[in-house]
């Protein structure tokens, strides 16, 4: 997230003025960000459990294509901007 934010800032692109930004997970460093970073909050241990099971099945010669869903909640912050007006010029 911070690398993308820095890359865009060096080009004069600022969230949320020019682009909306959302991080796919939370990070303790977010407490230092102003405005607060919009992100998703989810139980990462469930993902680790699914990956371990998948790797174990591969190790046993089983092919697994089962999809697993993990609930997440959206944590609004100040990095999501309004939708631009229809007549706004796209870059």
mmCIF file of N, CA and C in Angstrom:
data_model
loop_
_atom_site.group_PDB
_atom_site.id
_atom_site.type_symbol
_atom_site.label_atom_id
_atom_site.label_comp_id
_atom_site.label_asym_id
_atom_site.label_seq_id
_atom_site.Cartn_x
_atom_site.Cartn_y
_atom_site.Cartn_z
ATOM 1 N N UNK A 1 0.821 -1.184 0.000
ATOM 2 C CA UNK A 1 0.000 0.000 0.000
ATOM 3 C C UNK A 1 0.868 1.252 0.000
ATOM 4 N N UNK A 2 1.829 1.298 0.938
ATOM 5 C CA UNK A 2 2.646 2.501 1.055
ATOM 6 C C UNK A 2 3.534 2.716 -0.171
ATOM 7 N N UNK A 3 3.993 1.633 -0.773
ATOM 8 C CA UNK A 3 4.806 1.759 -1.986
ATOM 9 C C UNK A 3 3.985 2.348 -3.130
ATOM 10 N N UNK A 4 2.753 1.895 -3.277
ATOM 11 C CA UNK A 4 1.876 2.431 -4.330
ATOM 12 C C UNK A 4 1.553 3.895 -4.039
ATOM 13 N N UNK A 5 1.251 4.193 -2.793
ATOM 14 C CA UNK A 5 0.939 5.572 -2.418
ATOM 15 C C UNK A 5 2.124 6.491 -2.741
ATOM 16 N N UNK A 6 3.320 6.062 -2.397
ATOM 17 C CA UNK A 6 4.519 6.863 -2.674
ATOM 18 C C UNK A 6 4.744 7.014 -4.175
ATOM 19 N N UNK A 7 4.592 5.922 -4.911
ATOM 20 C CA UNK A 7 4.762 5.955 -6.371
ATOM 21 C C UNK A 7 3.804 6.965 -7.008
ATOM 22 N N UNK A 8 2.539 6.917 -6.589
ATOM 23 C CA UNK A 8 1.552 7.847 -7.137
ATOM 24 C C UNK A 8 1.852 9.285 -6.722
ATOM 25 N N UNK A 9 2.236 9.494 -5.462
ATOM 26 C CA UNK A 9 2.522 10.841 -4.970
ATOM 27 C C UNK A 9 3.668 11.485 -5.747
ATOM 28 N N UNK A 10 4.670 10.704 -6.105
ATOM 29 C CA UNK A 10 5.781 11.239 -6.891
ATOM 30 C C UNK A 10 5.339 11.710 -8.268
ATOM 31 N N UNK A 11 4.179 11.233 -8.693
ATOM 32 C CA UNK A 11 3.620 11.631 -9.987
ATOM 33 C C UNK A 11 2.472 12.622 -9.832
ATOM 34 N N UNK A 12 2.285 13.127 -8.609
ATOM 35 C CA UNK A 12 1.253 14.134 -8.360
ATOM 36 C C UNK A 12 -0.143 13.569 -8.187
ATOM 37 N N UNK A 13 -0.262 12.267 -8.024
ATOM 38 C CA UNK A 13 -1.565 11.617 -7.851
ATOM 39 C C UNK A 13 -1.771 11.377 -6.351
ATOM 40 N N UNK A 14 -2.867 11.896 -5.809
ATOM 41 C CA UNK A 14 -3.111 11.836 -4.369
ATOM 42 C C UNK A 14 -4.449 11.163 -4.090
ATOM 43 N N UNK A 15 -4.435 10.239 -3.103
ATOM 44 C CA UNK A 15 -5.692 9.620 -2.653
ATOM 45 C C UNK A 15 -6.222 10.446 -1.495
ATOM 46 N N UNK A 16 -7.480 10.727 -1.441
ATOM 47 C CA UNK A 16 -8.567 10.327 -2.329
ATOM 48 C C UNK A 16 -8.906 11.369 -3.392
ATOM 49 N N UNK A 17 -8.096 12.428 -3.498
ATOM 50 C CA UNK A 17 -8.421 13.483 -4.467
ATOM 51 C C UNK A 17 -8.487 12.940 -5.896
ATOM 52 N N UNK A 18 -7.494 12.141 -6.288
ATOM 53 C CA UNK A 18 -7.383 11.684 -7.671
ATOM 54 C C UNK A 18 -7.720 10.213 -7.870
ATOM 55 N N UNK A 19 -7.540 9.429 -6.827
ATOM 56 C CA UNK A 19 -7.747 7.984 -6.929
ATOM 57 C C UNK A 19 -8.150 7.470 -5.555
ATOM 58 N N UNK A 20 -8.985 6.451 -5.532
ATOM 59 C CA UNK A 20 -9.337 5.807 -4.267
ATOM 60 C C UNK A 20 -8.369 4.658 -4.021
ATOM 61 N N UNK A 21 -8.008 4.479 -2.752
ATOM 62 C CA UNK A 21 -7.093 3.388 -2.400
ATOM 63 C C UNK A 21 -7.685 2.584 -1.258
ATOM 64 N N UNK A 22 -7.523 1.271 -1.353
ATOM 65 C CA UNK A 22 -8.020 0.329 -0.355
ATOM 66 C C UNK A 22 -6.956 -0.738 -0.167
ATOM 67 N N UNK A 23 -6.655 -1.058 1.077
ATOM 68 C CA UNK A 23 -5.693 -2.117 1.354
ATOM 69 C C UNK A 23 -6.461 -3.394 1.668
ATOM 70 N N UNK A 24 -5.947 -4.526 1.214
ATOM 71 C CA UNK A 24 -6.665 -5.793 1.379
ATOM 72 C C UNK A 24 -6.573 -6.366 2.786
ATOM 73 N N UNK A 25 -5.783 -5.751 3.640
ATOM 74 C CA UNK A 25 -5.702 -6.211 5.027
ATOM 75 C C UNK A 25 -5.269 -5.046 5.911
ATOM 76 N N UNK A 26 -5.370 -5.240 7.201
ATOM 77 C CA UNK A 26 -4.983 -4.193 8.134
ATOM 78 C C UNK A 26 -3.493 -4.282 8.445
ATOM 79 N N UNK A 27 -2.946 -3.207 8.971
ATOM 80 C CA UNK A 27 -1.537 -3.166 9.306
ATOM 81 C C UNK A 27 -1.367 -2.224 10.492
ATOM 82 N N UNK A 28 -0.554 -2.597 11.488
ATOM 83 C CA UNK A 28 -0.364 -1.719 12.645
ATOM 84 C C UNK A 28 0.135 -0.318 12.277
ATOM 85 N N UNK A 29 0.841 -0.187 11.152
ATOM 86 C CA UNK A 29 1.357 1.120 10.731
ATOM 87 C C UNK A 29 0.243 2.078 10.331
ATOM 88 N N UNK A 30 -0.953 1.564 10.119
ATOM 89 C CA UNK A 30 -2.066 2.422 9.695
ATOM 90 C C UNK A 30 -2.424 3.474 10.741
ATOM 91 N N UNK A 31 -2.078 3.242 12.008
ATOM 92 C CA UNK A 31 -2.419 4.233 13.030
ATOM 93 C C UNK A 31 -1.676 5.540 12.803
ATOM 94 N N UNK A 32 -0.595 5.504 12.029
ATOM 95 C CA UNK A 32 0.188 6.701 11.753
ATOM 96 C C UNK A 32 -0.299 7.434 10.508
ATOM 97 N N UNK A 33 -1.178 6.830 9.754
ATOM 98 C CA UNK A 33 -1.615 7.409 8.486
ATOM 99 C C UNK A 33 -2.717 8.444 8.690
ATOM 100 N N UNK A 34 -2.600 9.527 7.968
ATOM 101 C CA UNK A 34 -3.664 10.538 7.949
ATOM 102 C C UNK A 34 -3.853 10.967 6.505
ATOM 103 N N UNK A 35 -5.017 10.784 5.919
ATOM 104 C CA UNK A 35 -6.220 10.228 6.538
ATOM 105 C C UNK A 35 -6.074 8.723 6.787
ATOM 106 N N UNK A 36 -6.959 8.209 7.643
ATOM 107 C CA UNK A 36 -6.943 6.781 7.944
ATOM 108 C C UNK A 36 -7.104 5.975 6.653
ATOM 109 N N UNK A 37 -6.402 4.871 6.557
ATOM 110 C CA UNK A 37 -6.413 4.051 5.347
ATOM 111 C C UNK A 37 -7.622 3.120 5.350
ATOM 112 N N UNK A 38 -8.397 3.169 4.283
ATOM 113 C CA UNK A 38 -9.523 2.251 4.107
ATOM 114 C C UNK A 38 -8.942 0.851 3.883
ATOM 115 N N UNK A 39 -9.506 -0.138 4.568
ATOM 116 C CA UNK A 39 -8.949 -1.484 4.441
ATOM 117 C C UNK A 39 -10.002 -2.542 4.767
ATOM 118 N N UNK A 40 -9.618 -3.798 4.535
ATOM 119 C CA UNK A 40 -10.450 -4.936 4.878
ATOM 120 C C UNK A 40 -9.893 -5.569 6.141
ATOM 121 N N UNK A 41 -10.770 -6.060 6.976
ATOM 122 C CA UNK A 41 -10.383 -6.740 8.208
ATOM 123 C C UNK A 41 -10.895 -8.172 8.115
ATOM 124 N N UNK A 42 -9.988 -9.143 8.215
ATOM 125 C CA UNK A 42 -10.381 -10.546 8.113
ATOM 126 C C UNK A 42 -9.409 -11.410 8.900
ATOM 127 N N UNK A 43 -9.835 -12.606 9.192
ATOM 128 C CA UNK A 43 -9.057 -13.539 10.001
ATOM 129 C C UNK A 43 -8.029 -14.248 9.117
ATOM 130 N N UNK A 44 -6.786 -13.803 9.190
ATOM 131 C CA UNK A 44 -5.735 -14.367 8.349
ATOM 132 C C UNK A 44 -5.396 -15.799 8.742
ATOM 133 N N UNK A 45 -5.672 -16.187 9.972
ATOM 134 C CA UNK A 45 -5.371 -17.556 10.397
ATOM 135 C C UNK A 45 -6.214 -18.568 9.619
ATOM 136 N N UNK A 46 -7.409 -18.160 9.196
ATOM 137 C CA UNK A 46 -8.237 -19.074 8.393
ATOM 138 C C UNK A 46 -7.594 -19.318 7.040
ATOM 139 N N UNK A 47 -7.008 -18.288 6.445
ATOM 140 C CA UNK A 47 -6.327 -18.451 5.162
ATOM 141 C C UNK A 47 -5.137 -19.395 5.321
ATOM 142 N N UNK A 48 -4.376 -19.217 6.368
ATOM 143 C CA UNK A 48 -3.220 -20.078 6.623
ATOM 144 C C UNK A 48 -3.667 -21.531 6.777
ATOM 145 N N UNK A 49 -4.771 -21.751 7.483
ATOM 146 C CA UNK A 49 -5.311 -23.099 7.664
ATOM 147 C C UNK A 49 -5.675 -23.723 6.318
ATOM 148 N N UNK A 50 -6.329 -22.949 5.450
ATOM 149 C CA UNK A 50 -6.722 -23.455 4.134
ATOM 150 C C UNK A 50 -5.495 -23.772 3.273
ATOM 151 N N UNK A 51 -4.490 -22.915 3.325
ATOM 152 C CA UNK A 51 -3.280 -23.141 2.527
ATOM 153 C C UNK A 51 -2.549 -24.393 3.009
ATOM 154 N N UNK A 52 -2.459 -24.557 4.320
ATOM 155 C CA UNK A 52 -1.801 -25.757 4.859
ATOM 156 C C UNK A 52 -2.524 -27.029 4.415
ATOM 157 N N UNK A 53 -3.854 -27.009 4.467
ATOM 158 C CA UNK A 53 -4.636 -28.174 4.043
ATOM 159 C C UNK A 53 -4.407 -28.447 2.556
ATOM 160 N N UNK A 54 -4.396 -27.393 1.747
ATOM 161 C CA UNK A 54 -4.194 -27.521 0.302
ATOM 162 C C UNK A 54 -2.815 -28.122 0.000
ATOM 163 N N UNK A 55 -1.760 -27.628 0.669
ATOM 164 C CA UNK A 55 -0.407 -28.128 0.454
ATOM 165 C C UNK A 55 -0.313 -29.586 0.898
ATOM 166 N N UNK A 56 -0.936 -29.917 1.997
ATOM 167 C CA UNK A 56 -0.930 -31.301 2.484
ATOM 168 C C UNK A 56 -1.589 -32.230 1.469
ATOM 169 N N UNK A 57 -2.693 -31.789 0.889
ATOM 170 C CA UNK A 57 -3.368 -32.610 -0.121
ATOM 171 C C UNK A 57 -2.500 -32.772 -1.363
ATOM 172 N N UNK A 58 -1.815 -31.706 -1.772
ATOM 173 C CA UNK A 58 -0.910 -31.811 -2.918
ATOM 174 C C UNK A 58 0.220 -32.792 -2.625
ATOM 175 N N UNK A 59 0.734 -32.740 -1.405
ATOM 176 C CA UNK A 59 1.808 -33.638 -0.989
ATOM 177 C C UNK A 59 1.372 -35.097 -1.055
ATOM 178 N N UNK A 60 0.085 -35.350 -0.834
ATOM 179 C CA UNK A 60 -0.457 -36.706 -0.866
ATOM 180 C C UNK A 60 -0.940 -37.091 -2.268
ATOM 181 N N UNK A 61 -0.675 -36.218 -3.256
ATOM 182 C CA UNK A 61 -1.049 -36.516 -4.626
ATOM 183 C C UNK A 61 -2.493 -36.201 -4.956
ATOM 184 N N UNK A 62 -3.175 -35.517 -4.066
ATOM 185 C CA UNK A 62 -4.567 -35.147 -4.311
ATOM 186 C C UNK A 62 -4.622 -33.733 -4.889
ATOM 187 N N UNK A 63 -5.457 -33.581 -5.899
ATOM 188 C CA UNK A 63 -5.647 -32.259 -6.493
ATOM 189 C C UNK A 63 -6.891 -31.635 -5.887
ATOM 190 N N UNK A 64 -6.734 -30.481 -5.319
ATOM 191 C CA UNK A 64 -7.862 -29.806 -4.676
ATOM 192 C C UNK A 64 -8.143 -28.483 -5.372
ATOM 193 N N UNK A 65 -9.367 -28.321 -5.825
ATOM 194 C CA UNK A 65 -9.784 -27.068 -6.459
ATOM 195 C C UNK A 65 -10.952 -26.442 -5.708
ATOM 196 N N UNK A 66 -11.121 -26.861 -4.464
ATOM 197 C CA UNK A 66 -12.221 -26.365 -3.654
ATOM 198 C C UNK A 66 -12.013 -24.894 -3.305
ATOM 199 N N UNK A 67 -13.050 -24.121 -3.458
ATOM 200 C CA UNK A 67 -13.002 -22.704 -3.122
ATOM 201 C C UNK A 67 -13.434 -22.519 -1.671
ATOM 202 N N UNK A 68 -12.697 -21.708 -0.953
ATOM 203 C CA UNK A 68 -13.038 -21.400 0.431
ATOM 204 C C UNK A 68 -13.287 -19.903 0.551
ATOM 205 N N UNK A 69 -14.330 -19.555 1.246
ATOM 206 C CA UNK A 69 -14.644 -18.143 1.454
ATOM 207 C C UNK A 69 -14.310 -17.757 2.884
ATOM 208 N N UNK A 70 -13.734 -16.584 3.029
ATOM 209 C CA UNK A 70 -13.402 -16.054 4.345
ATOM 210 C C UNK A 70 -14.100 -14.713 4.472
ATOM 211 N N UNK A 71 -14.896 -14.577 5.525
ATOM 212 C CA UNK A 71 -15.624 -13.325 5.726
ATOM 213 C C UNK A 71 -14.658 -12.193 6.022
ATOM 214 N N UNK A 72 -14.982 -11.027 5.482
ATOM 215 C CA UNK A 72 -14.182 -9.831 5.717
ATOM 216 C C UNK A 72 -15.124 -8.661 5.949
ATOM 217 N N UNK A 73 -14.636 -7.682 6.673
ATOM 218 C CA UNK A 73 -15.429 -6.467 6.869
ATOM 219 C C UNK A 73 -14.646 -5.282 6.328
ATOM 220 N N UNK A 74 -15.364 -4.344 5.766
ATOM 221 C CA UNK A 74 -14.773 -3.136 5.219
ATOM 222 C C UNK A 74 -14.626 -2.108 6.333
ATOM 223 N N UNK A 75 -13.429 -1.567 6.494
ATOM 224 C CA UNK A 75 -13.176 -0.527 7.478
ATOM 225 C C UNK A 75 -12.977 0.779 6.701
ATOM 226 N N UNK A 76 -13.996 1.634 6.704
ATOM 227 C CA UNK A 76 -13.887 2.866 5.915
ATOM 228 C C UNK A 76 -12.823 3.793 6.483
ATOM 229 N N UNK A 77 -12.186 4.485 5.622
ATOM 230 C CA UNK A 77 -11.179 5.451 6.029
ATOM 231 C C UNK A 77 -11.267 6.665 5.120
ATOM 232 N N UNK A 78 -10.225 7.424 5.084
ATOM 233 C CA UNK A 78 -10.228 8.642 4.283
ATOM 234 C C UNK A 78 -9.546 8.498 2.949
ATOM 235 N N UNK A 79 -9.329 7.275 2.479
ATOM 236 C CA UNK A 79 -8.638 7.094 1.195
ATOM 237 C C UNK A 79 -9.569 6.666 0.063
ATOM 238 N N UNK A 80 -10.856 6.682 0.335
ATOM 239 C CA UNK A 80 -11.851 6.395 -0.703
ATOM 240 C C UNK A 80 -12.536 7.714 -1.042
ATOM 241 N N UNK A 81 -12.424 8.128 -2.301
ATOM 242 C CA UNK A 81 -12.985 9.409 -2.709
ATOM 243 C C UNK A 81 -14.313 9.246 -3.408
ATOM 244 N N UNK A 82 -14.960 10.372 -3.689
ATOM 245 C CA UNK A 82 -16.239 10.319 -4.397
ATOM 246 C C UNK A 82 -16.038 9.909 -5.857
ATOM 247 N N UNK A 83 -17.084 9.359 -6.419
ATOM 248 C CA UNK A 83 -17.053 8.991 -7.836
ATOM 249 C C UNK A 83 -17.000 10.274 -8.653
ATOM 250 N N UNK A 84 -16.078 10.357 -9.625
ATOM 251 C CA UNK A 84 -15.988 11.591 -10.419
ATOM 252 C C UNK A 84 -17.250 11.816 -11.245
ATOM 253 N N UNK A 85 -17.532 13.067 -11.525
ATOM 254 C CA UNK A 85 -18.684 13.424 -12.340
ATOM 255 C C UNK A 85 -18.497 12.839 -13.742
ATOM 256 N N UNK A 86 -19.581 12.516 -14.414
ATOM 257 C CA UNK A 86 -19.510 11.874 -15.741
ATOM 258 C C UNK A 86 -18.654 12.648 -16.724
ATOM 259 N N UNK A 87 -18.685 13.958 -16.642
ATOM 260 C CA UNK A 87 -17.936 14.760 -17.614
ATOM 261 C C UNK A 87 -16.468 14.910 -17.255
ATOM 262 N N UNK A 88 -16.060 14.303 -16.119
ATOM 263 C CA UNK A 88 -14.658 14.394 -15.711
ATOM 264 C C UNK A 88 -13.773 13.672 -16.726
ATOM 265 N N UNK A 89 -12.663 14.284 -17.045
ATOM 266 C CA UNK A 89 -11.756 13.706 -18.012
ATOM 267 C C UNK A 89 -10.996 12.546 -17.390
ATOM 268 N N UNK A 90 -10.969 11.410 -18.080
ATOM 269 C CA UNK A 90 -10.219 10.243 -17.618
ATOM 270 C C UNK A 90 -8.776 10.362 -18.089
ATOM 271 N N UNK A 91 -7.862 9.980 -17.235
ATOM 272 C CA UNK A 91 -6.437 10.067 -17.588
ATOM 273 C C UNK A 91 -6.026 8.804 -18.290
#
